[in-house]
XYZ file of C-alpha atoms in Angstrom:
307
model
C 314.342 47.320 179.053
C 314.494 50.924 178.734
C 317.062 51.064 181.752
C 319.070 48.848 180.984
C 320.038 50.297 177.593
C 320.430 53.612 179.253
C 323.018 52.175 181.309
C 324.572 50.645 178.532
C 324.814 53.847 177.188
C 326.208 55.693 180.312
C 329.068 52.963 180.487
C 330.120 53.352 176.953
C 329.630 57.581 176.903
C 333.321 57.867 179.396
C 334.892 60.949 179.701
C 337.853 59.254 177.365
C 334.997 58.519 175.127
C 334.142 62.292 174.775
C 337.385 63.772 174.775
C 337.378 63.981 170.857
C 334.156 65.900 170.908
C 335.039 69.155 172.896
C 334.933 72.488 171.317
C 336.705 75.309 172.659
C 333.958 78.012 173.577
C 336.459 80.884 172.926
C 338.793 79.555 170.188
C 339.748 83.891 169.502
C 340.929 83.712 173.371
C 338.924 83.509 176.543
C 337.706 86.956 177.514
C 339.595 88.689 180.856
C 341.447 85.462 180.596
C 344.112 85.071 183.124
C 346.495 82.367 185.665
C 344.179 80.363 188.286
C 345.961 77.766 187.981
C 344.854 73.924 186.632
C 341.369 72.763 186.229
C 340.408 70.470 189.227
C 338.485 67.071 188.545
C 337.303 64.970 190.988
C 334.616 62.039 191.387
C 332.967 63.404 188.182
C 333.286 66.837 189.063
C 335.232 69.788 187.658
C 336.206 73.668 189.171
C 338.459 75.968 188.337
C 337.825 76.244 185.099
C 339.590 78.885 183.094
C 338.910 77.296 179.430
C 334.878 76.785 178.626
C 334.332 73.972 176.085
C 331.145 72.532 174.735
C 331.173 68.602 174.680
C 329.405 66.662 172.143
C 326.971 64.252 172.889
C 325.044 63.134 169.373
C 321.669 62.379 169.085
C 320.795 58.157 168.930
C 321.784 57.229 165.242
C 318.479 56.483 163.958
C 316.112 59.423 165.519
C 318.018 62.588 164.956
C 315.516 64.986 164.791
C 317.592 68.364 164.704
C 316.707 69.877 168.371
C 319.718 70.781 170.491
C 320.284 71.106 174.265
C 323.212 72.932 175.863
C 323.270 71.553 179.456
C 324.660 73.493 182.183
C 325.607 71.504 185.173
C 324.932 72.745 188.546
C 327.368 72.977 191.701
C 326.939 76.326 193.064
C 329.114 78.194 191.152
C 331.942 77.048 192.667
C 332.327 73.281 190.367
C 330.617 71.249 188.057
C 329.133 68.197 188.210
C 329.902 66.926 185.078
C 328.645 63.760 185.243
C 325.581 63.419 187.035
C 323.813 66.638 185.856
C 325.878 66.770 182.627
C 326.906 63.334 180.607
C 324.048 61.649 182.746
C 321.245 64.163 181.102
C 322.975 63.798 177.428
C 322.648 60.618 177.377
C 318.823 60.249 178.299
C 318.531 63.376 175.426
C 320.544 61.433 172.852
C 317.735 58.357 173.625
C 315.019 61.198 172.315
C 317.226 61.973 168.798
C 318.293 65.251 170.845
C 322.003 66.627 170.016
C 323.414 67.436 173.318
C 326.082 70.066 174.683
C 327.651 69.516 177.844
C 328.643 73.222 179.006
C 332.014 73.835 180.771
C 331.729 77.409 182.224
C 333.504 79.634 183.779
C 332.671 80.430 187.631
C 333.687 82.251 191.218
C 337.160 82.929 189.914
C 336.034 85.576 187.665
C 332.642 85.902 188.664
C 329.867 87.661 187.246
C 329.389 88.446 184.256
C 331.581 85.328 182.694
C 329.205 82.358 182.793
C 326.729 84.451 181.663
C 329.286 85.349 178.683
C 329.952 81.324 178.046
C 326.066 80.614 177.850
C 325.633 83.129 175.852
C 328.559 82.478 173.558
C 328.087 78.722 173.600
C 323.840 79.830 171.988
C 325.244 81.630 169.347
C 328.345 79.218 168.035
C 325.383 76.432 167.827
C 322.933 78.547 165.951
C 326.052 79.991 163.845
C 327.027 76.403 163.493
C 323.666 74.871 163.153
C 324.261 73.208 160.120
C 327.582 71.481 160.268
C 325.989 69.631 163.151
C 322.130 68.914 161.670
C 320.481 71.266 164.047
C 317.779 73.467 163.487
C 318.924 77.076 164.368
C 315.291 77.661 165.707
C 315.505 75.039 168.279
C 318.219 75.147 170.203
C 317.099 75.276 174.230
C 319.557 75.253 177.401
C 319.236 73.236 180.254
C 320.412 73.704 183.871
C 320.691 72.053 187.534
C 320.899 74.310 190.631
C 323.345 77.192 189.629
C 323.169 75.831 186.376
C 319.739 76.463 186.012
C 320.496 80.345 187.189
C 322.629 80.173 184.346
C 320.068 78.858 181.779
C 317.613 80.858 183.199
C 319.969 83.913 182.975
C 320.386 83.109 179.487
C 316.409 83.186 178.990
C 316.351 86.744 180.501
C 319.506 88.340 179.854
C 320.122 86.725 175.926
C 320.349 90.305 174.296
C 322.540 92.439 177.645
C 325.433 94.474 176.829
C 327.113 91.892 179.095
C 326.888 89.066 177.382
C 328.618 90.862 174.233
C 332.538 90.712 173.607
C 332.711 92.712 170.590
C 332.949 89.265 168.906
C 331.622 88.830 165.019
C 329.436 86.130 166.651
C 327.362 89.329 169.122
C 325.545 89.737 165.815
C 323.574 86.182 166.080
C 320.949 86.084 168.773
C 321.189 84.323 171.810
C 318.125 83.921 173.023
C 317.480 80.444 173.638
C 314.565 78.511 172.233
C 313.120 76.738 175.673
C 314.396 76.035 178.834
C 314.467 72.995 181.219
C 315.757 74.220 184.650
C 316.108 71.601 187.480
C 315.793 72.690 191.382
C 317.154 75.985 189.694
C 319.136 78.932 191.542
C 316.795 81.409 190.985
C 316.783 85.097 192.883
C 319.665 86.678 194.188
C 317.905 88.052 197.299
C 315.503 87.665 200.277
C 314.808 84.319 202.103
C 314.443 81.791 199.340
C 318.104 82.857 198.270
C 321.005 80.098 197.635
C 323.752 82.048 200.023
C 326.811 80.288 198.678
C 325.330 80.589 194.689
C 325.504 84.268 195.130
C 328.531 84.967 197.069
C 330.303 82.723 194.268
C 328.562 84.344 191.569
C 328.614 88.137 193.030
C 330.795 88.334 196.076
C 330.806 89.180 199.375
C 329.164 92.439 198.797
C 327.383 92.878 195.328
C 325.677 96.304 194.677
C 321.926 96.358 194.553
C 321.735 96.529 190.684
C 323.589 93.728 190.124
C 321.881 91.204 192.793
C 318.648 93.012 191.103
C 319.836 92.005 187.730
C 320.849 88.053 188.747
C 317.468 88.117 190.495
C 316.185 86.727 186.977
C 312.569 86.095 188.204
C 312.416 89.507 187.668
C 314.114 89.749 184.495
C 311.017 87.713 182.497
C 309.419 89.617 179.657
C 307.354 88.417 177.031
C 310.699 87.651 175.233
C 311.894 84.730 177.379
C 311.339 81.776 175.894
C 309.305 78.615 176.788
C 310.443 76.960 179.860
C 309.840 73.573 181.896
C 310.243 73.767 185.888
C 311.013 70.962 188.508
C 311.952 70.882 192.101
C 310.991 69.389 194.820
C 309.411 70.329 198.344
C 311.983 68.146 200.387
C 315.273 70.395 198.826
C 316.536 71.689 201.262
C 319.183 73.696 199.267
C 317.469 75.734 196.880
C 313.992 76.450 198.273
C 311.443 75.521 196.142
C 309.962 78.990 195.734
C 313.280 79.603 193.249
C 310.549 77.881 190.743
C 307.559 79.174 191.879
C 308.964 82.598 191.379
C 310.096 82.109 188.352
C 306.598 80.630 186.993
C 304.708 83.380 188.707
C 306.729 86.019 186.424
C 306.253 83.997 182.787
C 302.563 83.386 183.681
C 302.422 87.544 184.602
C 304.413 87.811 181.187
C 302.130 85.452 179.592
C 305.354 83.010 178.833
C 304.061 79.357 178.262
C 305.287 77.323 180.950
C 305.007 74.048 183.044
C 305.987 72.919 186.770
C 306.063 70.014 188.649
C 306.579 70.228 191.749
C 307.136 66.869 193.917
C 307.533 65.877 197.559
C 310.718 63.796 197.738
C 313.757 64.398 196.425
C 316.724 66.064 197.695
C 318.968 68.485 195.928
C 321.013 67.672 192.950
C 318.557 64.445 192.920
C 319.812 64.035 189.198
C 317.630 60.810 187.994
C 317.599 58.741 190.542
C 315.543 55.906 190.934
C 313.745 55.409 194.656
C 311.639 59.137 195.026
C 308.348 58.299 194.826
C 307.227 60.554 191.804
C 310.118 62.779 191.672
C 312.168 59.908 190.088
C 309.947 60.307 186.730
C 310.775 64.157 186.101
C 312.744 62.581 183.026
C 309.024 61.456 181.690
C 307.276 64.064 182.537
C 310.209 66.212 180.908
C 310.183 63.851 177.540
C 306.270 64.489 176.976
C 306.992 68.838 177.588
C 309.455 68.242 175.086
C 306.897 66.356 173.091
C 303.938 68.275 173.244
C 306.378 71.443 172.423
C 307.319 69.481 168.629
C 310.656 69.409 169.942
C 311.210 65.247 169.179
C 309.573 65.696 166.003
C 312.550 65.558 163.210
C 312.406 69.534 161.971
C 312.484 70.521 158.529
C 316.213 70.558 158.562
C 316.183 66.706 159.431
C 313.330 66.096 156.922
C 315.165 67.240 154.151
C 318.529 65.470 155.247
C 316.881 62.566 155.435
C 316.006 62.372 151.417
C-alpha cells in the first residue's frame, strides 16, 4: 500500500508540477556570476548551472510537522540528478510531514568555493525564512548523494568559513545545519578512497594542498558539526565506502552523535531502489534516525499553528 501511494505521488510531483515553487537562491545577483552558456537537462538530469534555485516540495497536508530538508543531488560535480536523488527523496520526506528543498547548485564551471556558497546561502534563506514556510528555524538539516553529500557534509564542517560569506545581510544568520543525511557521500579530497573526477570538478587539475586539505571534510569535524546519518554500501564501486567510515571515525573522535549502515549490495547512486537485499530499506532505517532524533514530531512552531 505504502508503494503504491508513493508512486502516485512521484507521477503527480512533475517537473511542470514544481515549476511554480522555485526560489531563486541569489535573488541580489549570483556571486562571480558570468556567460556559460544554457543550463543542460537531460533524462532527469541538469549541468551547467549558472542560476541556483531551491524547489519546493511541501510536507503531506495533514502531518506537517515543521522539520526541513535541503537535498543536494549528487552527480560528481559535473550535473545533477534531479530526479532520482532529488524529487525522488522529497517526495518520500513529504510522506513523513517533512518540507523539502530540492538544491540547484552551482558546479565545475566555477568551482570551488561556489556550491559551498549555494548550500550555505540556501541554510540561511530557510532559517531567515522559517516562518513564511512553517518551519522551525532549529531544524532545518541538508541532505546529499555522492558529491552531494560532499556538499552537505561541507556544509556540516565549513557552515561558519569566510568562504561561504558574500558580504550579504543574510552572512549574519548561521548556517550551520541542524543534521545531516549523506548517501554513498564524496567524502576526502585525497589518498586512495578519493572520488578522482569529484575533485578535479570541484578543485581542478592541480588544487594546492590547503585547499584539497580543506574539502577533505573528514577532517574538518569538530564538536560543532551537527548530527549526521551515514549509508553506503560495500559493492560501490564509485565512492569507496571508507568516504563514510572516515567521516564517522572523526564525529565519534569529536564525540558528534552519529549512525551508519553500511550494506553489501547496492551500487552507486542506488537511489531507492527496490531488489538490494537490505540496502533497498535505507529509506526505513533513515525514517526511524529521523524518528528517534524528534525530527517527525510536529515542533512547537507546528503545535501552535495548529490551534
Amino acid at each position: 500500500m505504502k508503494k503504491r501511494i508513493l508512486a502516485a505521488l512521484m507521477s503527480a510531483l512533475t517537473a511542470d508540477a514544481l515549476a511554480q515553487t522555485v526560489l531563486p537562491l541569489w535573488p541580489e545577483g549570483v556571486p562571480g556570476a558570468r556567460a556559460i552558456g544554457p543550463e543542460q537537462h537531460d533524462s532527469g538530469r541538469v549541468a551547467n548551472v549558472s542560476e541556483p534555485t531551491l524547489t519546493l516540495v511541501g510536507p503531506a497536508v495533514d502531518r506537517p510537522n515543521g522539520t526541513a530538508v535541503i537535498v543536494a543531488p549528487g552527480g560528481g560535480y559535473v550535473r545533477q540528478s534531479v530526479d532520482r536523488e532529488g524529487v525522488q527523496y522529497a517526495t518520500w520526506l513529504s510522506t513523513l510531514g517533512v518540507t523539502t528543498f530540492v538544491l540547484k547548485y552551482r558546479m565545475q564551471e566555477f568551482g570551488h568555493p561556489a556550491p559551498l556558497q549555494d548550500v550555505l546561502r540556501a541554510v540561511r534563506l530557510l532559517r531567515s525564512r522559517a516562518a513564511e514556510f512553517n518551519l522551525d528555524p532549529q531544524r532545518i538539516g541538508v541532505m546529499g548523494s555522492s558529491a552531494g553529500g560532499h556538499l552537505a557534509a561541507s556544509a556540516g564542517t565549513l557552515f561558519d568559513h569566510p568562504l561561504g560569506r558574500t558580504g550579504n545581510a543574510l552572512d549574519s544568520i548561521s548556517a550551520r545545519p541542524d543534521f545531516l543525511m549523506l548517501l554513498y557521500p564524496v567524502i576526502t579530497m585525497d589518498g586512495p578512497a578519493v572520488h578522482a573526477g569529484s575533485r578535479k570538478a570541484l578543485l581542478g587539475a592541480s588544487p594546492s594542498a590547503g585547499t584539497v586539505q580543506l574539502l577533505s571534510v573528514e577532517r574538518q569535524v569538530t564538536p560543532q558539526t551537527p548530527p549526521t546519518l551515514l549509508i553506503h554500501t560495500q559493492a560501490d564501486a564509485s565512492v569507496p565506502v571508507e568516504n563514510s567510515i572516515l567521516f564517522y571515525q572523526a564525529l565519534t573522535k569529536a564525540h558528534v552523535p552519529a549512525e551508519m549502515y553500511l550494506f553489501e549490495q547496492g551500487a552507486h547512486g542506488m537511489g531507492m531502489r527496490d531488489g538490494l537485499a537490505n540496502a533497498s530499506t535505507w529509506p526505513r532505517r533513515a525514517e526511524e534516525w529521523l524518528r528517534s532524533r524528534g525530527l517527525l514530531t510536529p515542533s512547537a512552531v507546528n503545535a501552535a499553528q495548529a490551534k
